[in-house]
Amino acid sequence: MHDALDVPADSTPVRFVGRVGFHFAVALLVAVLAVVAWNGGPRFSVAQPTVEVPASALVAVRGRGHAEPARYVVDAADAEGIVLLAAGGVSFAAADYPRITWHLPWDVPSGLQVNIAWRRRDAPGRLYSEAVEWSRGPAYIDLNGHPDWSGTIQEISLAIRGRIAAPLPVGGVRLRSAAWSVTLVDTLSDWRDRALVFAPGGFSSLDGERAAIAPLVPVVAGAVGIAIAALGWRARRRGARFPLGAAIGVFIAGWLVVDLRTQWHFARQHAANLAIYTGKSGDDRSAASPDGRLFETARKLRDATRERPARVLVLSDNTHLATRIAWFCYPENVWHGARSNARRPAVAPDQLRTGDQVVLVLYEAITWDPARQALVWQDGRTRAATPILVEGPALAMVRVDAPR
Amino acid sequence: MSAWAGLLASIALPWIAGAATVVALRGAAGRHELPLAAGYGFLIGVLAATLVLRAASFAGSPWHPMLLDAAMVAIATIAGTVAFRARASAPAGDPVAGSLAGETAPYRWLFAAALALLAVRILGLAIEVAVSPLRAYDAWGHWSTKARVWLEAGRLVPFVSGGTWLAQGDPGLYTDSNPSHPGTLPLLQVWVARHTGGWNEPMVNAPWLAMVVAFALAFYAQARAAGARASLAMVATWLVVSMPVLGQHVAQSGAADLFMGAAYAMAAMAVWRWSVTREPGMALVAALSVAAGAWIKIEGLLWMATLVPAVVVALHRRAGLILVGAAVAAFAAYLALGPERQPMLGYVLRNRPVNVLPTLILQVYTLDHWHLAAYAFVAVAAWRWRVLLAPRHAPATLTVFCALGLVVVVFFFSSAAFGVADETLGNRFILHLMPTLVFYTLVLLLDPGAPAGDQPSAQATKAADA
C-alpha cells in the first residue's frame, strides 16, 4: 500500500483524525463566513428580519382576479396576456430586504413567465422590473446588489405573462433581510431545506438549491480546498512531504458532510413512499402516485368498452401528457403525438385507418364534433368517427369510421 | 413458483451464470476473484439472459421460464466446469476478512464505516425500488413500452418510427418515443416479468437495484487491483455509489442511464487493467462488458468507441496518440468545412456551438448532483498532470480525454444542446461518464510513481510500447 496515503508514523490515528477534523472544521467556518460576507448587506443585524406582505394587500392592476382568505386568485390575464399584481402601501429600505419570495403554487400551467416589479419613493412614476427564473412553486429572487433595488420601496408587484389556463392562487410576498445574522441563518436553512425538493410518491428533485443564497457543494468544496492548502502550507514550512493521507481525509470529511444531508433527505423520501405505496398493488399504486389524476384519466380510456386489438393514437398539445397517457395504454398498439403542435397536426385524416381509436387530450389541432360525429381539423378537413368516451372538449376517445 | 421466488430466480440465475463465466474467463488469475466475478457477473449475465430471449424469439420458441432458466443453468454449468478445470473453482477471492486482517484497527474502522454508509444508501434505494411504480419518464416513453409489448406478444415484435407506423398501418408494427434504442433493457424487464407471472412494476425494477450492487462490487474489486488498500477501496466505492444522481436513477428505475454508466465504467476499468497486466481473461471480461454496454443504448456505441484509443495506445503508444490526434483533427475539419447539420447515431451534429456552459457548471459544480466528484477530478488531474500520459496511465487518460470530447461534442455541437440547456439531458448523459471519472481520479491519486500492492507492472506496457 502507499505510504503517502497512510497515517504518518509520527502520528496516532486519533491525532490524525483530530488534525483532519480541525483543519476541515476551521476551513468550513472560514468558507461560511466568506459566504455571509459576500452575500450579506450593510448591516450586521436588524430588528425585523422579515417583511410579510399578505395576499390581502394585492390588487390586480392588469388582468382579473379575486381575493380569498389568505390568497389572491388570478382568474385571467388581460388582452395582452399579462397579469400584474401590485402590493402598494409598503415602505422599507431596499438594501435591507433584497431577498424576495412570491408564494406561487406548485401546480401551475407550463410556459408562464414571471417578473418582479417595484416602485421607489424617489421615482414613483417609474416601474422597475427584473425577470425571475421560475417554473413552478415559490418564485425566489435575490436583488442584493441590483442597481435599481435601492432607496425606499413603496410598491412591489408580480408580473405574469402567459396563458392562465386555470385559476392561479398567489399567497403574498415575503421579503428577507440581508443583514449578516439573517444571511447566516438563511444560508444554513437553505442547506437544510432546499437541497432536495421533497416529492411524496415521486422522488426528490435535486435542483432545490438553485435559489439558495450559496449552495452547499461549492462552499464545502471551497472549505476542502482551504483545508488542503493549509495542510500543504504547514508541511512545506516544516520541510515535510505533502500530507496526501490528511488531504484525502479532508476530502472524505467534506463528502461526508454533503452526503449525510442527501442521505437524510433520501431517508425522508423513502419513508414517505413506503407509507404511500405499501399494501397497494397495480392500479392502486399508480393512482397513489403524483400522476394519480392523470392515471385516473388514462384508466378510463384503457378500460373503456371498445374493440381490441386496435391501434390507439393519443394526441395532446402537451408531449409529456401524451407520453404518459399512452404509457398506460400499452401493451396495446399505441402511437402518441409527440413532437407535434397545434399549428402542424401530428396526423392527417388520410393517415387514420378504419378502426383506429383516437384519443384527444387537451388538443387544439383536431377536435371532436359530436353534432357531425366527426373529427375536425382546423383547416376544415374531417373524418367520420364513433364516440367511445367523451368528457367535454378536453378529453375524447373515438373510433375512426370508414370514409363517407 | 411464487412471484417472489420467480423474482429471486430471475435475478440470481443470470448473475450466477455471469459470475461463473467471469471466473472461467479469468482462470486462476488474480486474488480478487469473488467481488470481481460477482460484479461483472451480473452485467454479463444480463447480456446472456437477453441473448437467450432473442435467440428463443428468433427460433420461434416460447419464453417459458423453465426454458429460460435451463439456458442459464447450462451457461453456469459449462462456465463452472471450465473454471474448475482451470483450478479456479474455489475462488481464493479477495476475502474481505483476509484483506482486512493485515490492516490496523483504524483502517478496519474506516472500512466498516464506509461499508455501513454504502449499505444504508443501498438499503434505502431497495425500499424505493421495492414499493414504487415505474416513475422514470424515459421508461414510460421508450424503454418499458417495448417490454410491455414483447411480454404480451411472447416474442420480439418490431418497433418502427412514428412516421412509418402511421404510413404503413400494419397492426404488427409498434412504436414509441424512441423505437431505435436497443432492446436489452426492455428484454431484461421481460425476463423478470416472465419469472414473476406477469407485469409487476416494483418487481420489473429489481434489476436496477441489482445493477448498483454489482457495480459496487466491480468497482471495489478494480480499486483493490489498482492498488488501493481495502479501506480506501471501500471508501471509494461508497463515494461513487453515493452520488445523488446515481441514487436517483436507482430509485426511479426503468431508464437506461444507470446501466449505461455502470457498463461503461466496468468496461473502462477492465480495459485499463488489461492495458497494464495484459491478462487474457481481463481482455475477455472487458470485451463482454463492451458488448453489454454497446447494446444498452444507442450512445453505448459512442461511449465504447472511446475505449478504442486506450487499447491502441496500450499496444502501440504512438499509434494511439496519432489516432486521438486524427479524431480531434477530423472534428476540427468538420467545424471548418462540414455541413451545418449532419445526422449521426441519433444526434444531429452542428458546426456552430450552443453555449450550454452555464447549465453544465450549474449541474456539475453547483447543485448537489455529484457531491464533490467533479471538483476532485479536476484537482487530481491538474495535480498529477505530469503522469497523465505516462505508459501506465495513457490508456485511461486517452479514454477520459475522448469521453470528455464526446461530452463537448454532444452538449455543445449537437441537437442535444437544447436538452442540456433545458436540463432534461445533461445529468443523464453525465451519469454515463461520472463513475468512470471517479475511478480514473482514484487511479491517479494512487499513482505512487512506483508499483505498489498487486498493481500490475508497468513494464508490460513499456515493453509493448518499445
Coordinates of C-alpha atoms in Angstrom, one line a residue, chain A residues 30-321:
Chain A
V30 CA -14.0 30.4 7.0
A31 CA -15.9 29.4 3.9
V32 CA -19.3 30.1 5.7
L33 CA -18.1 33.5 6.9
A34 CA -16.9 34.3 3.3
V35 CA -20.4 33.3 2.1
V36 CA -22.0 35.6 4.6
A37 CA -19.6 38.5 3.9
W38 CA -20.2 38.1 0.1
N39 CA -24.0 37.8 0.3
G40 CA -24.7 40.0 3.3
G41 CA -25.9 43.6 3.2
P42 CA -24.5 46.6 5.0
R43 CA -26.0 45.7 8.4
F44 CA -24.9 43.1 10.9
S45 CA -28.4 42.6 12.3
V46 CA -31.9 44.1 12.0
A47 CA -34.8 44.2 14.4
Q48 CA -37.2 42.9 11.8
P49 CA -35.7 40.1 9.7
T50 CA -38.8 39.6 7.6
V51 CA -41.3 41.8 5.9
E52 CA -44.5 39.9 5.0
V53 CA -46.9 41.4 2.5
P54 CA -50.1 39.4 2.8
A55 CA -52.3 38.3 -0.2
S56 CA -55.0 40.7 1.1
A57 CA -52.7 43.6 0.1
L58 CA -52.6 42.5 -3.5
V59 CA -54.6 44.2 -6.3
A60 CA -54.8 43.1 -9.9
V61 CA -53.6 46.2 -11.9
R62 CA -53.7 44.2 -15.1
G63 CA -55.7 41.0 -15.6
R64 CA -58.5 39.8 -13.4
G65 CA -58.7 38.1 -10.1
H66 CA -60.4 37.9 -6.7
A67 CA -59.4 37.9 -3.1
E68 CA -59.9 34.8 -0.9
P69 CA -58.8 34.3 2.7
A70 CA -55.0 34.1 2.7
R71 CA -54.6 34.2 -1.0
Y72 CA -55.4 36.2 -4.1
V73 CA -56.7 34.1 -7.0
V74 CA -55.8 35.2 -10.5
D75 CA -58.6 34.3 -12.9
A76 CA -57.4 35.7 -16.3
A77 CA -54.7 37.7 -17.9
D78 CA -55.5 40.9 -19.8
A79 CA -55.9 41.1 -23.6
E80 CA -52.1 41.1 -24.0
G81 CA -51.7 38.0 -21.8
I82 CA -50.3 39.9 -18.8
V83 CA -51.2 39.8 -15.2
L84 CA -49.8 42.5 -12.8
L85 CA -50.5 42.1 -9.1
A86 CA -49.4 45.1 -7.0
A87 CA -49.0 45.5 -3.3
G88 CA -49.0 49.2 -2.5
G89 CA -48.6 50.9 0.8
V90 CA -45.3 49.2 1.7
S91 CA -42.3 51.1 2.9
F92 CA -38.9 49.6 3.5
A93 CA -35.3 50.3 2.7
A94 CA -34.4 48.2 -0.4
A95 CA -30.9 47.5 0.8
D96 CA -32.3 45.9 4.0
Y97 CA -34.7 43.4 2.3
P98 CA -33.3 42.2 -1.0
R99 CA -34.4 38.5 -0.9
I100 CA -37.9 38.2 -2.2
T101 CA -40.2 35.1 -2.3
W102 CA -43.5 35.2 -4.1
H103 CA -45.7 32.4 -2.8
L104 CA -46.9 30.8 -6.1
P105 CA -48.3 27.3 -6.2
W106 CA -46.6 24.1 -7.4
D107 CA -49.5 23.1 -9.7
V108 CA -49.3 25.7 -12.4
P109 CA -49.6 25.7 -16.2
S110 CA -46.3 25.5 -18.1
G111 CA -45.0 28.4 -20.1
L112 CA -45.7 31.2 -17.6
Q113 CA -43.0 33.9 -17.3
V114 CA -42.7 35.8 -14.1
N115 CA -41.1 39.2 -13.4
I116 CA -40.9 41.1 -10.1
A117 CA -41.6 44.8 -10.4
W118 CA -41.3 47.6 -7.9
R119 CA -41.6 51.4 -7.4
R120 CA -39.2 53.6 -5.4
R121 CA -40.2 56.6 -3.4
D122 CA -37.6 58.7 -5.3
A123 CA -39.2 57.8 -8.7
P124 CA -42.8 56.9 -8.1
G125 CA -43.7 57.2 -11.7
R126 CA -41.2 54.5 -12.8
L127 CA -41.8 50.8 -12.6
Y128 CA -38.6 48.8 -12.3
S129 CA -38.6 45.1 -13.1
E130 CA -36.4 42.0 -13.1
A131 CA -37.1 38.6 -14.6
V132 CA -37.4 35.6 -12.2
E133 CA -36.1 32.2 -13.2
W134 CA -39.1 30.1 -12.3
S135 CA -41.2 27.2 -13.5
R136 CA -43.5 26.4 -10.5
G137 CA -43.7 26.7 -6.8
P138 CA -42.4 29.7 -4.8
A139 CA -40.7 32.3 -7.0
Y140 CA -37.5 33.5 -5.4
I141 CA -35.2 36.3 -6.4
D142 CA -32.2 37.9 -4.6
L143 CA -31.9 41.6 -5.6
N144 CA -28.8 42.2 -3.4
G145 CA -26.6 44.4 -5.4
H146 CA -29.2 45.1 -8.1
P147 CA -28.6 48.7 -9.3
D148 CA -32.3 49.6 -9.2
W149 CA -33.1 47.9 -5.9
S150 CA -32.2 51.0 -3.8
G151 CA -33.8 53.7 -1.8
T152 CA -37.2 53.2 -0.2
I153 CA -39.6 50.8 -1.9
Q154 CA -43.2 51.8 -1.8
E155 CA -44.8 49.3 -4.1
I156 CA -43.9 45.7 -5.0
S157 CA -45.6 43.8 -7.9
L158 CA -45.6 40.5 -9.6
A159 CA -46.0 40.3 -13.4
I160 CA -47.1 37.1 -15.0
R161 CA -47.1 36.6 -18.8
G162 CA -48.7 33.6 -20.4
R163 CA -52.0 31.7 -20.7
I164 CA -53.7 31.3 -17.3
A165 CA -55.5 28.0 -18.1
A166 CA -56.8 27.6 -14.6
P167 CA -57.2 29.9 -11.6
L168 CA -53.8 30.7 -10.1
P169 CA -53.6 31.3 -6.4
V170 CA -51.0 33.7 -5.1
G171 CA -50.2 33.7 -1.4
G172 CA -48.4 37.0 -0.9
V173 CA -44.8 38.0 -0.8
R174 CA -42.1 37.7 1.8
L175 CA -39.0 39.9 1.9
R176 CA -36.0 38.8 3.9
S177 CA -33.3 41.0 5.3
A178 CA -29.7 40.7 4.0
A179 CA -28.2 41.5 7.4
W180 CA -25.3 39.3 8.2
S181 CA -27.0 37.5 11.0
V182 CA -30.1 36.8 8.9
T183 CA -27.9 35.8 5.9
L184 CA -26.1 33.2 8.1
V185 CA -29.4 31.8 9.4
D186 CA -30.9 31.7 5.9
T187 CA -27.8 30.1 4.4
L188 CA -27.9 27.3 6.9
S189 CA -31.7 26.9 6.4
D190 CA -31.1 26.6 2.7
W191 CA -28.7 23.9 3.2
R192 CA -31.1 22.0 5.4
D193 CA -34.3 22.6 3.5
R194 CA -33.6 23.4 -0.1
A195 CA -31.2 20.7 -1.3
L196 CA -33.8 18.3 -2.5
V197 CA -37.4 19.1 -3.4
F198 CA -39.4 16.6 -1.4
A199 CA -41.9 14.8 -3.6
P200 CA -44.3 12.4 -1.8
G201 CA -44.9 9.4 -4.1
G202 CA -42.3 10.6 -6.5
F203 CA -38.6 11.0 -5.9
S204 CA -36.7 14.1 -4.8
S205 CA -35.6 16.6 -7.4
L206 CA -32.0 17.6 -6.7
D207 CA -32.4 21.1 -8.0
G208 CA -33.8 22.8 -4.9
E209 CA -30.6 24.8 -4.2
R210 CA -30.9 26.7 -7.5
A211 CA -32.5 29.6 -5.4
A212 CA -30.2 29.2 -2.4
I213 CA -28.0 32.0 -1.2
A214 CA -25.0 29.8 -1.6
P215 CA -25.4 26.1 -2.5
L216 CA -23.6 23.7 -0.1
V217 CA -21.4 21.8 -2.6
P218 CA -19.3 24.8 -3.8
V219 CA -19.0 26.0 -0.2
V220 CA -17.8 22.6 1.0
A221 CA -15.5 22.3 -2.0
G222 CA -14.0 25.7 -1.1
A223 CA -13.6 24.5 2.5
V224 CA -11.9 21.3 1.4
G225 CA -9.6 23.4 -0.8
I226 CA -8.7 25.8 2.0
A227 CA -8.0 22.9 4.4
I228 CA -5.8 21.1 2.0
A229 CA -3.9 24.3 1.2
A230 CA -3.4 24.9 4.9
L231 CA -2.1 21.3 5.4
G232 CA 0.2 21.7 2.4
W233 CA 1.5 25.0 3.6
R234 CA 2.2 23.7 7.1
A235 CA 4.0 20.7 5.7
R236 CA 6.1 22.9 3.5
R237 CA 7.0 25.2 6.3
R238 CA 8.3 22.1 8.2
G239 CA 10.1 20.8 5.1
A240 CA 7.8 17.7 5.2
R241 CA 6.3 15.8 2.3
F242 CA 2.7 16.9 1.2
P243 CA 0.4 15.1 3.6
L244 CA -1.7 13.2 1.0
G245 CA -3.4 11.0 3.6
A246 CA -4.6 14.0 5.5
A247 CA -5.7 15.7 2.3
I248 CA -7.8 12.6 1.4
G249 CA -9.2 12.6 4.9
V250 CA -10.3 16.2 4.5
F251 CA -11.9 15.4 1.2
I252 CA -13.8 12.5 2.7
A253 CA -14.9 14.7 5.5
G254 CA -16.3 17.2 3.0
W255 CA -18.0 14.4 1.0
L256 CA -19.5 13.1 4.2
V257 CA -21.0 16.4 5.1
V258 CA -22.8 16.7 1.8
D259 CA -23.7 13.1 1.7
L260 CA -25.2 13.0 5.2
R261 CA -27.6 15.7 4.1
T262 CA -28.5 13.8 1.0
Q263 CA -29.0 10.6 3.0
W264 CA -31.3 12.5 5.4
H265 CA -33.4 13.7 2.6
F266 CA -33.5 10.4 0.8
A267 CA -34.5 8.7 4.1
R268 CA -37.5 11.0 4.4
Q269 CA -38.4 10.3 0.8
H270 CA -38.1 6.6 1.3
A271 CA -40.3 6.7 4.5
A272 CA -42.9 8.8 2.7
N273 CA -43.1 6.5 -0.3
L274 CA -43.1 3.4 1.9
A275 CA -46.2 4.8 3.6
I276 CA -47.8 5.8 0.4
Y277 CA -47.3 2.6 -1.6
T278 CA -47.2 -0.2 1.0
G279 CA -50.1 -2.6 0.7
K280 CA -51.1 -1.3 -2.7
S281 CA -50.8 -3.1 -5.9
G282 CA -51.1 -2.4 -9.6
D283 CA -53.6 0.4 -10.4
D284 CA -53.9 1.5 -6.8
R285 CA -50.2 2.2 -6.7
S286 CA -50.4 4.2 -9.9
A287 CA -53.4 6.1 -8.5
A288 CA -51.5 7.0 -5.4
S289 CA -48.5 8.3 -7.4
P290 CA -48.0 12.0 -8.1
D291 CA -49.5 11.3 -11.5
G292 CA -52.6 9.8 -9.9
R293 CA -55.0 12.2 -11.5
L294 CA -53.5 11.6 -14.9
F295 CA -53.7 7.9 -14.3
E296 CA -57.4 8.1 -13.5
T297 CA -57.9 9.7 -16.9
A298 CA -55.8 7.1 -18.6
R299 CA -57.6 4.3 -16.8
K300 CA -61.0 5.5 -18.2
L301 CA -59.5 5.3 -21.7
R302 CA -57.8 2.0 -21.0
D303 CA -60.9 0.3 -19.5
A304 CA -63.5 1.8 -21.9
T305 CA -65.7 -0.6 -23.7
R306 CA -64.2 -0.8 -27.2
E307 CA -62.8 -3.1 -29.8
R308 CA -59.5 -4.8 -29.1
P309 CA -57.0 -5.2 -30.5
A310 CA -56.9 -1.8 -32.2
R311 CA -54.4 0.9 -33.0
V312 CA -54.6 3.7 -30.4
L313 CA -53.5 7.2 -31.2
V314 CA -53.0 9.6 -28.3
L315 CA -52.9 13.3 -29.3
S316 CA -52.2 16.2 -26.9
D317 CA -50.6 19.6 -27.2
N318 CA -48.6 18.6 -24.2
T319 CA -46.0 16.0 -25.2
H320 CA -45.5 14.8 -21.7
L321 CA -49.2 14.4 -21.2

